[in-house]
Short mmCIF file of C-alpha atoms in Angstrom, two decimals:
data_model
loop_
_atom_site.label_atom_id
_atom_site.label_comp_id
_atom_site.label_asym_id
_atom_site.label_seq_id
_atom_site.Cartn_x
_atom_site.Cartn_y
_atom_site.Cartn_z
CA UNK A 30 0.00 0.00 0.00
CA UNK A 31 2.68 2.53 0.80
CA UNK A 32 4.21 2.39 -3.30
CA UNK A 33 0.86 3.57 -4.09
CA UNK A 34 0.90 6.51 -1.34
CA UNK A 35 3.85 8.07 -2.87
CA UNK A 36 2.73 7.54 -6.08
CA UNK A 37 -0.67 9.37 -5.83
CA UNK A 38 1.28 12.50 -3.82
CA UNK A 39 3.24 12.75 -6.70
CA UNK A 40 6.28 10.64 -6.29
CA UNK A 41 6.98 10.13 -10.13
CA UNK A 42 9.75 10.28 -12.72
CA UNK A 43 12.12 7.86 -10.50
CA UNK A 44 14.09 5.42 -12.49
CA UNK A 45 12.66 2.21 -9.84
CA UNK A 46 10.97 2.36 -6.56
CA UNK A 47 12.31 -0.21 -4.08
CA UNK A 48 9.79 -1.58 -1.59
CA UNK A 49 12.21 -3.62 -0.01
CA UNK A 50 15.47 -4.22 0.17
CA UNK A 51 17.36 -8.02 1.34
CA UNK A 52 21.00 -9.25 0.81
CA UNK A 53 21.86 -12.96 -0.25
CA UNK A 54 25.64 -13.47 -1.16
CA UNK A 55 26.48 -10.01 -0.35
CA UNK A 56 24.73 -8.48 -3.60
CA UNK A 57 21.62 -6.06 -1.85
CA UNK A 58 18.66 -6.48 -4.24
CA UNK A 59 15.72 -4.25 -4.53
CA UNK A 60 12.02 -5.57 -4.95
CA UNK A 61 10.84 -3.13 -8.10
CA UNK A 62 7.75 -5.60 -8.66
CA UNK A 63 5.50 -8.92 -7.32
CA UNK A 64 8.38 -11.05 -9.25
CA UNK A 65 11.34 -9.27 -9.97
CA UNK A 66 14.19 -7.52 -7.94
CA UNK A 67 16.71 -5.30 -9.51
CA UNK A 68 20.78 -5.80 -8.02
CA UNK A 69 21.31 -2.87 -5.89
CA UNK A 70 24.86 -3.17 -4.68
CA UNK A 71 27.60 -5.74 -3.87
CA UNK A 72 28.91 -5.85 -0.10
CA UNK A 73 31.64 -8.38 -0.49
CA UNK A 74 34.90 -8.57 -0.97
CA UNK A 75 35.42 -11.34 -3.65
CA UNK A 76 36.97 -10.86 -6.31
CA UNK A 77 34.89 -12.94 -8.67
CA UNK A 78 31.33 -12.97 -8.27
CA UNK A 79 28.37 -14.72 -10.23
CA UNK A 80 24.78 -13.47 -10.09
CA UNK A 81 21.99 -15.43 -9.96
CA UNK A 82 19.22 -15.45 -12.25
CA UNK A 83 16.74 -15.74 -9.22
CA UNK A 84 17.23 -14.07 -5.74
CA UNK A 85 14.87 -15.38 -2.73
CA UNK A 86 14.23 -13.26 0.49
CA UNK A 87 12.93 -16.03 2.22
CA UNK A 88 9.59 -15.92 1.38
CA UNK A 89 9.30 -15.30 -2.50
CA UNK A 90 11.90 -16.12 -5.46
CA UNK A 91 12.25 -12.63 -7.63
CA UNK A 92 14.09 -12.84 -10.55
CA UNK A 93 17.05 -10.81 -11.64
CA UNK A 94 16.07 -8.56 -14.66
CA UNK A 95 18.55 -5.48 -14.24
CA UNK A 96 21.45 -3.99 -12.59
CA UNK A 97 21.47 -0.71 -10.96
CA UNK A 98 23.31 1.82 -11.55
CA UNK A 99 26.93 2.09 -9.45
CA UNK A 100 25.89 -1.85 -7.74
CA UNK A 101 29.30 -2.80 -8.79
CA UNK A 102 31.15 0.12 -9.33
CA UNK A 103 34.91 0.15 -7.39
CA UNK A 104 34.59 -3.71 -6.03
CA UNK A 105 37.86 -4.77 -7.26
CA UNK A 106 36.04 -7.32 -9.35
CA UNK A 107 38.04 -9.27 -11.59
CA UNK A 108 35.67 -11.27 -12.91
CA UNK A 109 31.66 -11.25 -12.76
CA UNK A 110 29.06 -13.67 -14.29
CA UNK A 111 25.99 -11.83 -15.39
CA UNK A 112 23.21 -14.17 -15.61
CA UNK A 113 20.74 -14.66 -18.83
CA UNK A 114 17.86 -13.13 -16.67
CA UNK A 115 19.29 -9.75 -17.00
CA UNK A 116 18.12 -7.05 -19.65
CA UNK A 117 19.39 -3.86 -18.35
CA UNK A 118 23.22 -3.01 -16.84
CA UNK A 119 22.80 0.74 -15.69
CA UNK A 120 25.33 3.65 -15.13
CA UNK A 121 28.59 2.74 -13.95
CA UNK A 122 27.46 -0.76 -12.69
CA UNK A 123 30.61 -2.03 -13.49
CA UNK A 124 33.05 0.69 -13.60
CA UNK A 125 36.54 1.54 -11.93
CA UNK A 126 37.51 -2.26 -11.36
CA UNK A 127 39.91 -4.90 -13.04
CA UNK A 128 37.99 -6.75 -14.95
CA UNK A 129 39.75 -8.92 -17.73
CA UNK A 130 36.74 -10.37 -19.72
CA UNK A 131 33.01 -9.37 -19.97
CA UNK A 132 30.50 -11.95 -21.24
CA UNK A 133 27.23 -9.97 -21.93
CA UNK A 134 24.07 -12.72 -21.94
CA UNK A 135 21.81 -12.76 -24.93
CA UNK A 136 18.89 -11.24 -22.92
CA UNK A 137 20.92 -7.90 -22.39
CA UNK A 138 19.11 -5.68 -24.13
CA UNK A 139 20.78 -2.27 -23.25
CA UNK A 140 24.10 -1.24 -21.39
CA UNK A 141 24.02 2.08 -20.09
CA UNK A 142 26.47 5.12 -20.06
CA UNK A 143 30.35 4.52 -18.43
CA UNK A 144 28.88 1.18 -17.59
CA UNK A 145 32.70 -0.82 -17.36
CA UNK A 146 34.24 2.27 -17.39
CA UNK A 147 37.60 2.70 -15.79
CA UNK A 148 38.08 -1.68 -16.71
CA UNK A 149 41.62 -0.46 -18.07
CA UNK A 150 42.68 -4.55 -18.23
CA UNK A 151 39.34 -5.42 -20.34
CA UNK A 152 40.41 -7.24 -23.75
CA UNK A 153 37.67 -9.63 -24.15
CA UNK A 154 34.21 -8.96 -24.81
CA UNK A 155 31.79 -11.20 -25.60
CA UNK A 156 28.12 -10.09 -26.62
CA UNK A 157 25.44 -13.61 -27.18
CA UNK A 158 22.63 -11.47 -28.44
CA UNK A 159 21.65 -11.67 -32.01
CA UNK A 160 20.09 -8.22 -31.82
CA UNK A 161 22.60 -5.85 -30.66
CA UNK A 162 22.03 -4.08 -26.87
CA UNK A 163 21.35 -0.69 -26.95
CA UNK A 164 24.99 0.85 -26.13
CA UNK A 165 25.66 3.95 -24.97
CA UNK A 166 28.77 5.48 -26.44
CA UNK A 167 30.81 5.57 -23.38
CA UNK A 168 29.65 2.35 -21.76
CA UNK A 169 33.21 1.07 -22.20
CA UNK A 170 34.81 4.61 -22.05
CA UNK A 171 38.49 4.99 -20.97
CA UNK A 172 38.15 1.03 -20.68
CA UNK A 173 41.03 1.23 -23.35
CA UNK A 174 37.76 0.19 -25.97
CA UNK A 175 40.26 -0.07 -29.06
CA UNK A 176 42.13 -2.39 -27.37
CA UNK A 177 39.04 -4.64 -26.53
CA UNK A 178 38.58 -7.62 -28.79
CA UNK A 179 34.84 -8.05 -29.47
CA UNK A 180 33.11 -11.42 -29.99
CA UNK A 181 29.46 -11.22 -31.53
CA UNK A 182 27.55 -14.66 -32.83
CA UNK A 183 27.99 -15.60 -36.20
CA UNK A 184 27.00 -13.89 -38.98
CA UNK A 185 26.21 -10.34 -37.08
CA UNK A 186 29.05 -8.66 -37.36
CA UNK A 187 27.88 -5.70 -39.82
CA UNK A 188 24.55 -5.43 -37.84
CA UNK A 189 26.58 -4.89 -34.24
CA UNK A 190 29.02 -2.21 -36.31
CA UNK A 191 25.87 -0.55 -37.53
CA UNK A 192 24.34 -0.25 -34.23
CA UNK A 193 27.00 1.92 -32.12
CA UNK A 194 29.31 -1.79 -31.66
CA UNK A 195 32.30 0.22 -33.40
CA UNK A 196 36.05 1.20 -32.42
CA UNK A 197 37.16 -1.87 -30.97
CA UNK A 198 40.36 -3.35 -31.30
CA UNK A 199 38.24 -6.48 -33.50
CA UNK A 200 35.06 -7.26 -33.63
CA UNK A 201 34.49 -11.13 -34.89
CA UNK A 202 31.74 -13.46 -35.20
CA UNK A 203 31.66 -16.50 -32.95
CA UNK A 204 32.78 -18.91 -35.53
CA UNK A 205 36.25 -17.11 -36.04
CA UNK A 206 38.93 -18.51 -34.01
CA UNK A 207 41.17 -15.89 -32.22
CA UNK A 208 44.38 -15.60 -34.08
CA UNK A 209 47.36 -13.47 -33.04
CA UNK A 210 48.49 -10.72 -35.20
CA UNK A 211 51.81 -9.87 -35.90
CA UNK A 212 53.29 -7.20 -36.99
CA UNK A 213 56.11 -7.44 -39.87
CA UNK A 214 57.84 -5.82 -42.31
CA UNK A 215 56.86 -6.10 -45.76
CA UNK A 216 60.18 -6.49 -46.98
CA UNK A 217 63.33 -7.90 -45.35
CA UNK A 218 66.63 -6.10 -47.18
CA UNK A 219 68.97 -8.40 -45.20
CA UNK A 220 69.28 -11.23 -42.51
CA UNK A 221 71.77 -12.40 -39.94
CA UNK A 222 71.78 -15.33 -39.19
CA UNK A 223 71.81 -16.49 -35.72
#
């Protein structure tokens, strides 16, 4: 009943209202519905950390459809799991840590501004979703983006560059094998040998 209350004084515009908030694996969730919670920050200390696709307060299940903005942001993460329940990473969620890789789960379906910002070790991306996310420009901002290889499923390629997915160090489909450039001359004048 209180949601409501705020609502009809004129309580509007916010991005989520959270009727409650509960902690399970030190990630806080807030209840933004009857079914779904959104991840409101990350009390722990571990490096690596996995999100669930469901989160259970001990008397309903919720499940996990977005992140909040900042829930993530300065953790020291090195690596996080972002589960295929999740359609929406907000502001910062993952910025200023060390992450290495970032698998994005085919139900993303937008990534918001400086979301792994400040990620300066980040060189492998991986996006499942045939339809690109909605990216904003600097969700990967001074996360040293052209030096990020991107991985996109097969045959999507163009479609991703089209849609904002550009200025990465590569961008290939899932059925191209990483192979390791190297850089050499195109002529050799003279040899020593060894």
């Amino acid at each position: 009943g209180k949601k409501q209350e705020y609502l009809d004084n004129g309580w509007h515009g916010f991005r989520s209202i959270s009727n409650e908030i509960f902690t399970v694996d030190n990630i806080k969730y807030g209840i933004t519905s009857r079914t779904e919670v959104m991840v409101v920050d990350y009390i722990g200390t571990a490096a690596a950390v996995t999100i669930p696709e469901t989160a259970d307060n001990g008397q309903f299940p919720y499940t996990v459809p977005a992140i909040k903005e900042s829930a993530f942001q300065n953790k020291g993460l090195a690596n996080v799991d972002i589960p295929n329940s999740v359609t929406s990473i907000g502001e910062e969620a993952f910025s200023d840590n060390k992450l290495t890789e970032v698998i994005i789960s085919s139900s993303v379906e937008r990534i918001d501004s400086h979301a792994f910002y400040n990620n300066p070790d980040l060189a492998l991306g991986t996006v499942e979703a045939n339809d690109p996310p909605v990216l904003d420009p600097t969700a990967f901002a001074n996360a040293n983006r052209h030096q990020i290889d991107l991985v996109v499923p097969t045959g999507r390629m163009q479609v991703y560059e089209e849609n904002g997915w550009g200025g990465f160090k590569s961008t290939l489909d899932g059925s191209a094998p990483f192979q390791s450039i190297i850089d050499a001359p195109q002529n050799i004048d003279h040899l020593n040998p060894f």
